[in-house]
Short mmCIF file of C-alpha atoms and ligand atoms in Angstrom, two decimals:
data_model
loop_
_atom_site.label_atom_id
_atom_site.label_comp_id
_atom_site.label_asym_id
_atom_site.label_seq_id
_atom_site.Cartn_x
_atom_site.Cartn_y
_atom_site.Cartn_z
CA MET A 1 8.43 1.51 20.36
CA GLN A 2 11.54 0.27 22.42
CA PRO A 3 14.50 -0.56 20.44
CA ALA A 4 14.37 -4.26 21.34
CA ASP A 5 10.83 -4.81 20.15
CA GLN A 6 12.16 -2.59 16.94
CA GLN A 7 14.91 -4.97 16.64
CA ARG A 8 12.80 -8.12 17.29
CA LEU A 9 10.20 -6.85 15.21
CA LEU A 10 12.92 -6.32 11.95
CA ALA A 11 14.38 -9.61 12.35
CA ASP A 12 10.96 -11.09 12.02
CA VAL A 13 10.32 -9.46 9.10
CA GLN A 14 13.85 -10.21 7.41
CA ALA A 15 12.85 -14.01 8.44
CA PHE A 16 9.49 -13.69 6.96
CA CYS A 17 11.50 -12.26 3.66
CA GLU A 18 14.06 -14.97 3.38
CA ALA A 19 11.33 -17.71 3.97
CA LEU A 20 9.25 -15.89 1.00
CA ARG A 21 11.84 -15.25 -1.53
CA GLU A 22 11.78 -18.44 -3.61
CA HIS A 23 8.07 -19.14 -3.53
CA GLU A 24 7.52 -15.46 -4.49
CA GLU A 25 10.14 -15.84 -7.50
CA LEU A 26 8.36 -19.05 -8.65
CA CYS A 27 4.88 -17.57 -8.53
CA TYR A 28 5.93 -14.56 -10.53
CA VAL A 29 7.32 -16.69 -13.17
CA GLU A 30 4.15 -19.16 -13.38
CA HIS A 31 2.24 -16.20 -12.83
CA ARG A 32 0.00 -17.13 -9.85
CA PHE A 33 -0.95 -15.63 -6.67
CA ASN A 34 1.60 -16.32 -4.01
CA ASP A 35 -0.64 -18.79 -1.73
CA LYS A 36 2.63 -18.77 0.99
CA LEU A 37 2.66 -15.06 1.80
CA VAL A 38 -0.08 -15.28 4.40
CA PRO A 39 0.69 -18.25 6.12
CA LEU A 40 4.16 -17.02 6.64
CA ALA A 41 3.49 -13.65 7.79
CA LYS A 42 1.61 -15.36 10.29
CA LYS A 43 4.14 -17.44 11.25
CA HIS A 44 6.30 -14.67 11.90
CA ASN A 45 3.65 -12.50 13.55
CA ILE A 46 3.97 -9.50 11.13
CA LEU A 47 0.18 -9.03 10.01
CA GLY A 48 -0.28 -6.33 12.54
CA MET A 49 2.73 -4.50 12.91
CA PRO A 50 1.53 -0.90 13.83
CA VAL A 51 -1.61 -2.48 15.56
CA PRO A 52 -1.51 -1.41 19.17
CA VAL A 53 -0.47 -4.58 21.40
CA GLU A 54 -3.57 -4.61 23.28
CA TYR A 55 -5.39 -5.32 20.11
CA GLY A 56 -3.23 -8.10 19.31
CA GLY A 57 -0.49 -6.23 16.91
CA ARG A 58 3.12 -5.60 17.64
CA GLY A 59 2.82 -1.61 18.45
CA ALA A 60 5.19 -0.38 15.82
CA ASP A 61 5.83 3.32 15.56
CA THR A 62 5.81 4.59 11.98
CA VAL A 63 9.27 4.98 11.54
CA THR A 64 9.74 1.37 12.26
CA TYR A 65 6.74 -0.08 10.09
CA ALA A 66 8.55 2.09 7.21
CA LYS A 67 11.91 0.23 7.70
CA ALA A 68 9.89 -2.92 7.89
CA LEU A 69 7.87 -2.02 4.79
CA ALA A 70 10.84 -1.10 2.99
CA ARG A 71 12.88 -4.40 3.53
CA ILE A 72 9.41 -6.21 2.60
CA GLY A 73 9.28 -3.57 -0.60
CA GLN A 74 12.59 -5.53 -1.61
CA GLU A 75 11.11 -8.62 -2.12
CA GLY A 76 8.73 -6.97 -4.60
CA THR A 77 5.99 -4.41 -4.85
CA GLY A 78 3.08 -6.91 -4.93
CA VAL A 79 4.25 -8.53 -1.55
CA ARG A 80 4.25 -5.15 -0.04
CA THR A 81 0.91 -4.55 -1.76
CA PHE A 82 -0.68 -7.09 0.50
CA PHE A 83 0.25 -5.43 3.45
CA SER A 84 -0.57 -2.17 2.52
CA GLY A 85 -3.88 -3.51 1.95
CA HIS A 86 -4.13 -5.24 5.04
CA THR A 87 -2.57 -3.05 7.63
CA SER A 88 -1.78 0.49 6.10
CA ILE A 89 -5.22 0.90 4.85
CA GLY A 90 -7.18 -1.92 6.19
CA GLN A 91 -6.41 -2.13 9.66
CA TYR A 92 -5.41 1.58 9.98
CA PRO A 93 -8.89 3.25 9.86
CA ILE A 94 -10.34 0.51 12.11
CA MET A 95 -7.48 1.33 14.61
CA THR A 96 -7.52 5.23 14.11
CA TRP A 97 -11.59 5.59 13.53
CA GLY A 98 -13.18 2.24 15.31
CA SER A 99 -15.05 2.21 18.74
CA ASP A 100 -13.50 -0.05 21.11
CA GLU A 101 -15.98 -2.85 20.39
CA GLN A 102 -15.15 -2.64 16.63
CA LYS A 103 -10.93 -2.50 17.67
CA ARG A 104 -11.68 -5.94 19.67
CA GLN A 105 -13.74 -7.78 16.93
CA PHE A 106 -11.60 -6.86 13.79
CA LEU A 107 -7.99 -6.64 15.04
CA PRO A 108 -7.21 -9.09 16.98
CA PRO A 109 -8.13 -11.83 14.00
CA SER A 110 -6.54 -9.82 11.49
CA CYS A 111 -3.38 -9.81 13.12
CA LYS A 112 -3.60 -13.46 13.15
CA GLY A 113 -4.20 -13.68 9.84
CA GLU A 114 -7.66 -15.20 10.16
CA LYS A 115 -8.98 -12.04 8.69
CA ILE A 116 -7.67 -10.52 5.68
CA LEU A 117 -8.44 -6.90 5.28
CA ALA A 118 -8.74 -4.43 2.22
CA PHE A 119 -9.94 -0.93 1.41
CA GLY A 120 -12.39 -0.07 -0.72
CA LEU A 121 -12.87 3.53 -2.16
CA THR A 122 -12.21 3.38 -6.03
CA GLU A 123 -15.08 2.57 -8.71
CA PRO A 124 -15.38 2.22 -12.09
CA ASP A 125 -16.36 5.90 -12.57
CA ALA A 126 -14.23 7.60 -9.36
CA GLY A 127 -11.25 7.34 -9.05
CA SER A 128 -8.95 10.14 -8.81
CA ASN A 129 -12.32 11.86 -7.34
CA PRO A 130 -13.69 9.52 -4.89
CA LEU A 131 -16.49 12.12 -4.33
CA GLU A 132 -17.98 11.07 -7.87
CA MET A 133 -18.52 7.49 -6.23
CA THR A 134 -21.98 6.15 -6.70
CA SER A 135 -22.21 3.22 -4.32
CA THR A 136 -24.91 4.12 -1.61
CA TYR A 137 -26.37 2.86 1.84
CA GLU A 138 -29.69 3.75 3.37
CA ARG A 139 -31.04 2.68 7.15
CA LYS A 140 -33.66 0.08 7.28
CA GLY A 141 -34.73 -0.69 10.47
CA ASP A 142 -31.51 -2.78 12.68
CA HIS A 143 -29.14 -2.50 9.74
CA TYR A 144 -28.00 -0.30 6.34
CA VAL A 145 -28.44 -1.87 3.21
CA LEU A 146 -25.67 -1.10 0.94
CA ASN A 147 -25.40 -1.33 -3.18
CA GLY A 148 -22.30 -0.74 -5.60
CA VAL A 149 -19.50 -1.43 -7.27
CA LYS A 150 -15.86 -1.28 -6.08
CA TYR A 151 -12.85 -1.37 -8.67
CA LEU A 152 -9.04 -2.30 -8.31
CA ILE A 153 -9.09 -3.05 -4.83
CA SER A 154 -5.98 -4.84 -3.74
CA ASN A 155 -6.86 -7.90 -1.42
CA ALA A 156 -10.37 -7.70 -2.70
CA GLY A 157 -10.37 -11.53 -3.71
CA ILE A 158 -9.33 -12.76 -0.46
CA ALA A 159 -10.07 -10.11 1.85
CA ASN A 160 -12.69 -11.48 4.57
CA VAL A 161 -13.30 -7.52 5.73
CA ILE A 162 -13.24 -4.59 3.72
CA VAL A 163 -13.37 -0.94 5.12
CA MET A 164 -15.79 0.78 2.46
CA PHE A 165 -17.15 4.03 1.44
CA ALA A 166 -20.69 4.85 0.38
CA TYR A 167 -23.27 7.86 -0.03
CA SER A 168 -26.43 8.24 2.00
CA LYS A 169 -29.27 8.21 -0.04
CA GLU A 170 -30.70 10.63 1.99
CA ASN A 171 -28.33 13.55 2.69
CA ARG A 172 -25.49 12.74 0.01
CA ARG A 173 -22.69 12.38 2.85
CA ILE A 174 -20.26 9.77 2.51
CA SER A 175 -19.77 7.05 5.46
CA ALA A 176 -17.76 4.49 6.17
CA PHE A 177 -18.58 1.07 6.84
CA ILE A 178 -16.89 -2.29 7.91
CA ILE A 179 -17.90 -4.98 5.46
CA ASP A 180 -17.87 -8.76 6.41
CA MET A 181 -17.49 -10.39 2.74
CA ASP A 182 -18.30 -13.77 4.09
CA GLN A 183 -22.20 -12.55 4.20
CA PRO A 184 -24.89 -12.63 1.57
CA GLY A 185 -24.69 -9.97 -1.29
CA VAL A 186 -21.32 -9.85 -2.18
CA GLN A 187 -19.81 -10.79 -5.34
CA ARG A 188 -16.16 -10.53 -6.36
CA GLU A 189 -14.10 -10.96 -9.55
CA ASP A 190 -10.19 -11.19 -9.68
CA LEU A 191 -8.60 -8.80 -12.06
CA LEU A 192 -5.61 -10.48 -13.64
CA ALA A 193 -4.84 -8.83 -16.92
CA LYS A 194 -2.05 -6.66 -14.87
CA CYS A 195 0.98 -5.31 -16.25
CA GLY A 196 2.77 -6.50 -12.99
CA MET A 197 2.54 -7.80 -9.35
CA PRO A 198 0.89 -11.30 -10.82
CA THR A 199 1.36 -12.65 -7.19
CA ALA A 200 -0.64 -10.22 -5.34
CA ASN A 201 -4.59 -9.91 -5.57
CA THR A 202 -6.50 -7.13 -6.99
CA GLY A 203 -9.94 -7.47 -7.72
CA MET A 204 -13.38 -6.00 -7.88
CA TYR A 205 -16.50 -6.57 -6.07
CA SER A 206 -20.09 -5.43 -5.88
CA LEU A 207 -22.70 -5.22 -2.94
CA THR A 208 -26.37 -5.91 -3.76
CA ASN A 209 -28.66 -5.23 -1.09
CA TYR A 210 -25.80 -6.28 1.28
CA LYS A 211 -27.18 -5.77 4.77
CA CYS A 212 -24.62 -4.18 7.23
CA PRO A 213 -25.23 -4.09 10.86
CA LEU A 214 -26.00 -0.78 12.35
CA ALA A 215 -23.05 -1.48 14.49
CA ASN A 216 -20.64 -1.30 11.78
CA MET A 217 -20.54 2.02 10.45
CA LEU A 218 -17.30 3.48 10.96
CA GLY A 219 -17.00 6.51 12.59
CA PRO A 220 -19.40 9.10 13.02
CA GLU A 221 -22.13 8.80 9.96
CA GLY A 222 -21.03 11.63 7.31
CA ASP A 223 -17.54 11.41 8.30
CA GLY A 224 -16.36 8.53 5.45
CA PHE A 225 -14.30 11.26 3.50
CA ARG A 226 -12.29 12.61 6.04
CA ILE A 227 -11.64 8.74 6.84
CA ALA A 228 -10.84 8.08 3.60
CA MET A 229 -8.34 10.82 3.17
CA GLY A 230 -6.95 10.02 6.34
CA THR A 231 -6.42 6.60 5.50
CA LEU A 232 -4.64 7.54 2.61
CA VAL A 233 -1.99 9.23 4.29
CA SER A 234 -0.94 5.67 5.94
CA GLY A 235 -1.11 4.38 2.49
CA ARG A 236 0.94 6.99 0.81
CA LEU A 237 3.87 6.31 3.21
CA SER A 238 3.60 2.62 2.74
CA VAL A 239 3.95 3.10 -1.00
CA ALA A 240 7.02 5.10 -0.71
CA ALA A 241 8.63 2.98 2.05
CA GLY A 242 7.63 -0.23 -0.37
CA CYS A 243 9.63 1.99 -3.26
CA LEU A 244 12.61 2.41 -0.97
CA GLY A 245 13.10 -1.02 -0.68
CA VAL A 246 12.46 -1.71 -4.42
CA ILE A 247 15.45 0.96 -5.00
CA GLU A 248 17.27 -1.09 -2.03
CA ASP A 249 17.25 -4.27 -4.06
CA CYS A 250 18.03 -2.72 -7.50
CA LEU A 251 21.05 -1.32 -5.84
CA ILE A 252 22.07 -4.96 -4.13
CA GLU A 253 21.38 -6.89 -7.28
CA SER A 254 23.26 -4.50 -9.71
CA ILE A 255 26.46 -4.17 -7.33
CA ARG A 256 26.51 -7.79 -7.51
CA TYR A 257 25.68 -8.20 -11.27
CA ALA A 258 28.46 -5.38 -12.24
CA LYS A 259 30.85 -7.58 -10.59
CA GLU A 260 29.95 -10.96 -11.54
CA ARG A 261 29.26 -10.07 -15.27
CA THR A 262 32.01 -9.60 -17.46
CA GLN A 263 32.68 -8.16 -20.99
CA HIS A 264 35.25 -6.82 -23.02
CA GLY A 265 37.54 -8.68 -20.89
CA LYS A 266 36.84 -7.32 -17.61
CA ALA A 267 33.57 -6.76 -14.98
CA ILE A 268 31.19 -4.77 -16.76
CA GLY A 269 31.50 -2.89 -13.16
CA LYS A 270 34.85 -1.40 -14.51
CA HIS A 271 32.83 0.31 -17.32
CA GLN A 272 32.34 3.79 -16.53
CA LEU A 273 29.08 4.05 -18.28
CA VAL A 274 27.84 0.95 -16.34
CA GLN A 275 29.22 2.67 -13.18
CA GLU A 276 26.89 5.89 -14.16
CA HIS A 277 23.65 3.41 -13.46
CA LEU A 278 24.99 2.62 -10.13
CA ALA A 279 25.76 6.19 -9.00
CA ALA A 280 22.04 6.98 -10.04
CA ILE A 281 20.43 4.09 -7.97
CA GLU A 282 22.40 5.19 -4.93
CA MET A 283 21.42 8.42 -5.47
CA ALA A 284 17.60 7.45 -5.80
CA ARG A 285 18.35 5.26 -2.45
CA LEU A 286 19.61 7.96 -0.60
CA THR A 287 17.26 10.95 -1.35
CA SER A 288 14.34 8.33 -0.99
CA GLU A 289 15.46 6.97 2.09
CA ALA A 290 15.89 10.57 3.84
CA VAL A 291 12.14 11.74 2.41
CA VAL A 292 10.58 8.60 3.59
CA MET A 293 12.05 8.73 7.13
CA LYS A 294 11.07 12.33 7.40
CA ALA A 295 7.44 11.56 6.60
CA ALA A 296 7.29 8.67 8.87
CA GLU A 297 8.92 10.95 11.63
CA ALA A 298 6.41 13.67 10.83
CA LYS A 299 3.39 11.26 11.24
CA ASP A 300 4.87 9.80 14.62
CA ALA A 301 4.90 13.57 15.65
CA ALA A 302 1.48 14.08 14.75
CA ALA A 303 0.44 11.10 16.20
CA ALA A 304 1.97 11.86 19.39
CA ASP A 305 -0.13 15.42 19.36
CA PRO A 306 -3.14 14.51 18.09
CA GLY A 307 -5.00 18.00 18.53
CA ASN A 308 -2.06 20.07 16.71
CA ALA A 309 -3.48 20.87 13.39
CA GLU A 310 0.19 22.04 11.96
CA LEU A 311 1.46 18.61 12.62
CA LYS A 312 -1.43 16.93 11.31
CA VAL A 313 -0.92 19.18 7.81
CA ARG A 314 2.97 18.75 7.75
CA SER A 315 2.45 14.77 7.83
CA GLU A 316 0.24 14.71 5.50
CA MET A 317 2.24 17.01 3.01
CA LEU A 318 5.37 15.09 3.61
CA ALA A 319 3.42 11.81 2.73
CA ALA A 320 2.63 13.15 -0.40
CA GLN A 321 5.67 14.28 -1.00
CA ALA A 322 7.33 10.74 -0.22
CA LYS A 323 5.31 9.11 -1.96
CA LEU A 324 5.61 11.00 -5.41
CA HIS A 325 9.50 11.29 -4.86
CA ALA A 326 10.06 7.51 -3.84
CA SER A 327 7.46 6.33 -6.57
CA ASN A 328 9.55 8.05 -9.39
CA ALA A 329 12.82 7.33 -7.92
CA ALA A 330 11.91 3.92 -7.89
CA TRP A 331 10.76 3.59 -11.85
CA ASP A 332 13.96 5.36 -12.58
CA ALA A 333 16.34 2.90 -10.50
CA ALA A 334 14.18 0.06 -11.73
CA ASP A 335 15.10 1.09 -15.23
CA HIS A 336 18.65 1.25 -14.55
CA ALA A 337 19.29 -2.13 -12.87
CA VAL A 338 17.19 -3.18 -16.33
CA GLN A 339 19.58 -1.59 -18.55
CA LEU A 340 22.68 -2.70 -16.31
CA PHE A 341 21.66 -6.24 -16.52
CA GLY A 342 21.18 -6.09 -20.46
CA GLY A 343 19.08 -8.69 -21.99
CA ARG A 344 18.80 -10.27 -18.82
CA GLY A 345 17.30 -7.40 -17.27
CA TRP A 346 14.38 -7.42 -19.50
CA SER A 347 13.00 -10.88 -18.37
CA THR A 348 10.93 -11.86 -15.48
CA LEU A 349 13.63 -14.26 -14.41
CA TYR A 350 15.57 -11.34 -12.92
CA ARG A 351 14.75 -9.07 -10.19
CA PRO A 352 15.22 -5.87 -11.89
CA GLY A 353 12.88 -6.53 -15.04
CA ARG A 354 10.03 -7.87 -12.19
CA HIS A 355 10.46 -4.51 -10.11
CA LEU A 356 10.15 -2.37 -13.39
CA MET A 357 6.77 -4.04 -13.94
CA ASP A 358 5.62 -4.01 -10.44
CA VAL A 359 6.41 -0.68 -9.42
CA ARG A 360 4.95 1.42 -12.19
CA VAL A 361 1.75 1.22 -10.54
CA CYS A 362 3.29 3.14 -7.34
CA ARG A 363 2.99 6.24 -9.33
CA ILE A 364 -0.94 5.67 -9.66
CA TYR A 365 -2.66 4.02 -6.61
CA GLU A 366 -2.99 6.16 -3.37
CA GLY A 367 -2.97 9.33 -5.61
CA THR A 368 -1.56 9.55 -8.84
CA ASP A 369 1.53 11.64 -9.63
CA GLU A 370 -0.69 14.22 -10.78
CA ILE A 371 -3.19 14.68 -8.03
CA LEU A 372 0.04 14.59 -5.51
CA LYS A 373 1.53 17.40 -7.62
CA LEU A 374 -1.50 19.48 -7.51
CA LYS A 375 -1.95 18.87 -3.87
CA ILE A 376 1.95 20.31 -3.36
CA ALA A 377 1.52 23.31 -5.37
CA ALA A 378 -1.93 24.22 -3.68
CA ALA A 379 -0.40 23.83 -0.10
CA LEU A 380 2.95 26.10 -1.49
CA LEU A 381 0.36 28.82 -3.42
CA GLY A 382 -1.75 28.63 0.05
CA GLY A 383 -5.25 29.49 -0.64
CA LYS A 384 -8.56 27.53 -1.47
CA GLU A 385 -8.64 29.43 -4.56
CA TYR A 386 -5.50 27.16 -5.88
CA GLU A 387 -7.09 23.93 -5.45
CA ALA A 388 -7.11 22.75 -8.86
CA TYR A 389 -9.65 20.15 -7.84
CA LYS A 390 -12.04 19.74 -4.71
C1 LIG B 1 -3.01 -2.46 -8.84
C2 LIG B 1 -4.24 -1.45 -7.82
C3 LIG B 1 -4.29 -1.24 -6.78
C4 LIG B 1 -5.53 -0.61 -6.27
N1 LIG B 1 -5.72 -0.76 -4.87
C5 LIG B 1 -6.59 -0.01 -4.40
C6 LIG B 1 -7.28 -0.02 -3.11
O1 LIG B 1 -6.75 -0.95 -2.49
N2 LIG B 1 -8.35 0.64 -2.68
C7 LIG B 1 -8.72 1.44 -3.49
O2 LIG B 1 -9.60 2.17 -3.10
N3 LIG B 1 -8.13 1.71 -4.79
C8 LIG B 1 -7.16 1.18 -5.13
N4 LIG B 1 -6.55 0.98 -6.43
C9 LIG B 1 -7.49 2.56 -7.32
C10 LIG B 1 -6.39 4.13 -7.54
O3 LIG B 1 -6.07 4.49 -6.29
C11 LIG B 1 -6.99 4.55 -8.73
O4 LIG B 1 -6.47 3.69 -9.71
C12 LIG B 1 -6.14 5.69 -8.70
O5 LIG B 1 -6.52 6.64 -7.56
C13 LIG B 1 -6.40 6.41 -9.87
O6 LIG B 1 -7.75 6.37 -10.52
P1 LIG B 1 -8.47 6.34 -11.89
O7 LIG B 1 -7.56 4.70 -12.19
O8 LIG B 1 -9.69 5.96 -11.70
O9 LIG B 1 -7.80 6.97 -12.76
P2 LIG B 1 -8.47 8.61 -13.19
O10 LIG B 1 -8.88 9.31 -12.02
O11 LIG B 1 -9.44 8.36 -14.16
O12 LIG B 1 -7.02 9.40 -13.77
C14 LIG B 1 -6.95 9.07 -14.96
C15 LIG B 1 -5.69 10.38 -15.74
O13 LIG B 1 -6.33 11.41 -15.39
C16 LIG B 1 -5.40 12.24 -14.28
N5 LIG B 1 -6.62 13.17 -13.81
C17 LIG B 1 -7.43 12.91 -12.89
N6 LIG B 1 -8.18 14.09 -12.36
C18 LIG B 1 -6.99 15.02 -12.77
C19 LIG B 1 -6.73 16.29 -12.46
N7 LIG B 1 -7.77 17.07 -11.55
N8 LIG B 1 -5.93 17.25 -12.73
C20 LIG B 1 -4.65 16.45 -13.41
N9 LIG B 1 -4.95 15.29 -13.68
C21 LIG B 1 -6.08 14.63 -13.20
C22 LIG B 1 -4.76 11.02 -13.14
O14 LIG B 1 -3.53 11.48 -12.62
C23 LIG B 1 -4.62 10.09 -14.51
O15 LIG B 1 -3.38 10.39 -15.00
C24 LIG B 1 -6.03 0.38 -7.02
C25 LIG B 1 -5.31 0.76 -8.18
C26 LIG B 1 -4.48 -0.20 -8.71
C27 LIG B 1 -3.96 -0.15 -10.37
#
C-alpha cells in the first residue's frame, strides 16, 4: 500500500473512532448492541480494509491493517471484535481461498456494508479441538445439505453470510462453505449472558437441512480444516492488534487521570506507587507493539512469497506469539489502569473497567492461552511427536 493511501485509511479510521465513541459509551452503559457501528464504518469506508481494491476494499497490507485495528481497539474490544469477525475471519477466507466468482459475489457487498460476515467454526462440543465438530454436509443433486450447530460466533446474530465448516457424511473430511444466512433452514440466537462486550454481537446458530448451492463450497472439497487454520492466523493477528489498542487507551486514560486526580494534597501521579502502574502499562504497550508489528511484517512477507513454506510457518508462529503476548499484556495493563483509577476504575462508566472486562476474552477466543503455548513449545521442540494435541 502506498504511504498516501495508508495515511488516508488511518485518517478514516480515526474519524470513525471519534464519531463512534459517544454512542459506544452510551450503549455500553445501557448494555445494548451498538447500532451505529456498521453505519459509521460504512460511512468511513472501513468495512473491507485489507480486501483488494478490485473487489471493493482499500487494499491495505497487514501492517497498515494492524495499525487500523490497534486504533479501533482503543474504542473497546467489542468494537474491534466486530471487525475481526467481519474482515479478519469473515472476508479473509473468501479473499484467500475463494474463486473469482465467489469474490465478486461476496466481497464488494461486504465492503459496502450490505452484507455482514462471520466465521463459524466453534460448536458446543468442539472448541479448542475443532476436529470434534459434528456439523455435516452431504451432496444431494445440485446442492449440499448442511446440518449442525455453531456456538459463540462473533456477529452471528447480524451476519448475512457466514463462512462455516462441516464434515462430509461420506468421507469424514472437513469442507468450508459460504452460507447465506437469509435462506430457509437457519435459526439463530444471541448469547447475552456475557462478562463483557455488551455492545458487540455474539451468537449461536443452527442449520437444519439447509440447502447450500454447490457453487458456495469454499476452496477444494476436504480443504476446510486447512482453510480454518489459515484463517485463524489472520484472526489471531487481529486480536493482538486490538489488544495493543486497549493498552494504548489504558495508557492515555491513566496519564490523564494521574495528572487530574489529587489525593493527599497532590496529583496522584506524584505518588511513586502510582507511577509504577504507568511504567507497567507503558512496558506492556512497548512490547506488544513490537511483537504485533513483527507478526504483521512477517505476514506481509509470507503473502509476498506464497510458495515459501519457511515464511509461512514463521508468520503463523509470530501471529500466535503476538496474540498470546498482547492479550495477556492487555489484561495486565487494564488491571493496572483500574487500580490507578481507584473506585472509579471498578465502574463501567470509566474506560479502564470496561477494557478489563472486555479484553479478558482475548485470552480465550482464536486459540486459548493454553493452546497457543502448546503450539509455540511444539515448534521449539521441533518434532511431530512433541505435539501435545493433534
Ligand atoms: C466472545 C467470543 C467470541 C467468539 N467468536 C468466535 C467466532 O467468531 N467464531 C468461532 O468459530 N469461534 C468463536 N469463539 C469461540 C472460541 O474460539 C472458543 O471459545 C475457544 O476456541 C475455546 O473453546 P471452548 O470455549 O470450547 O473451550 P474448551 O476447548 O472446552 O477449553 C476449555 C479449557 O481447556 C483448555 N484446553 C482444551 N484443550 C486443551 C489441551 N489439549 N491442552 C491444554 N488445555 C486445553 C482450554 O485452553 C481452556 O482453558 C468465540 C468465543 C467467545 C467467548
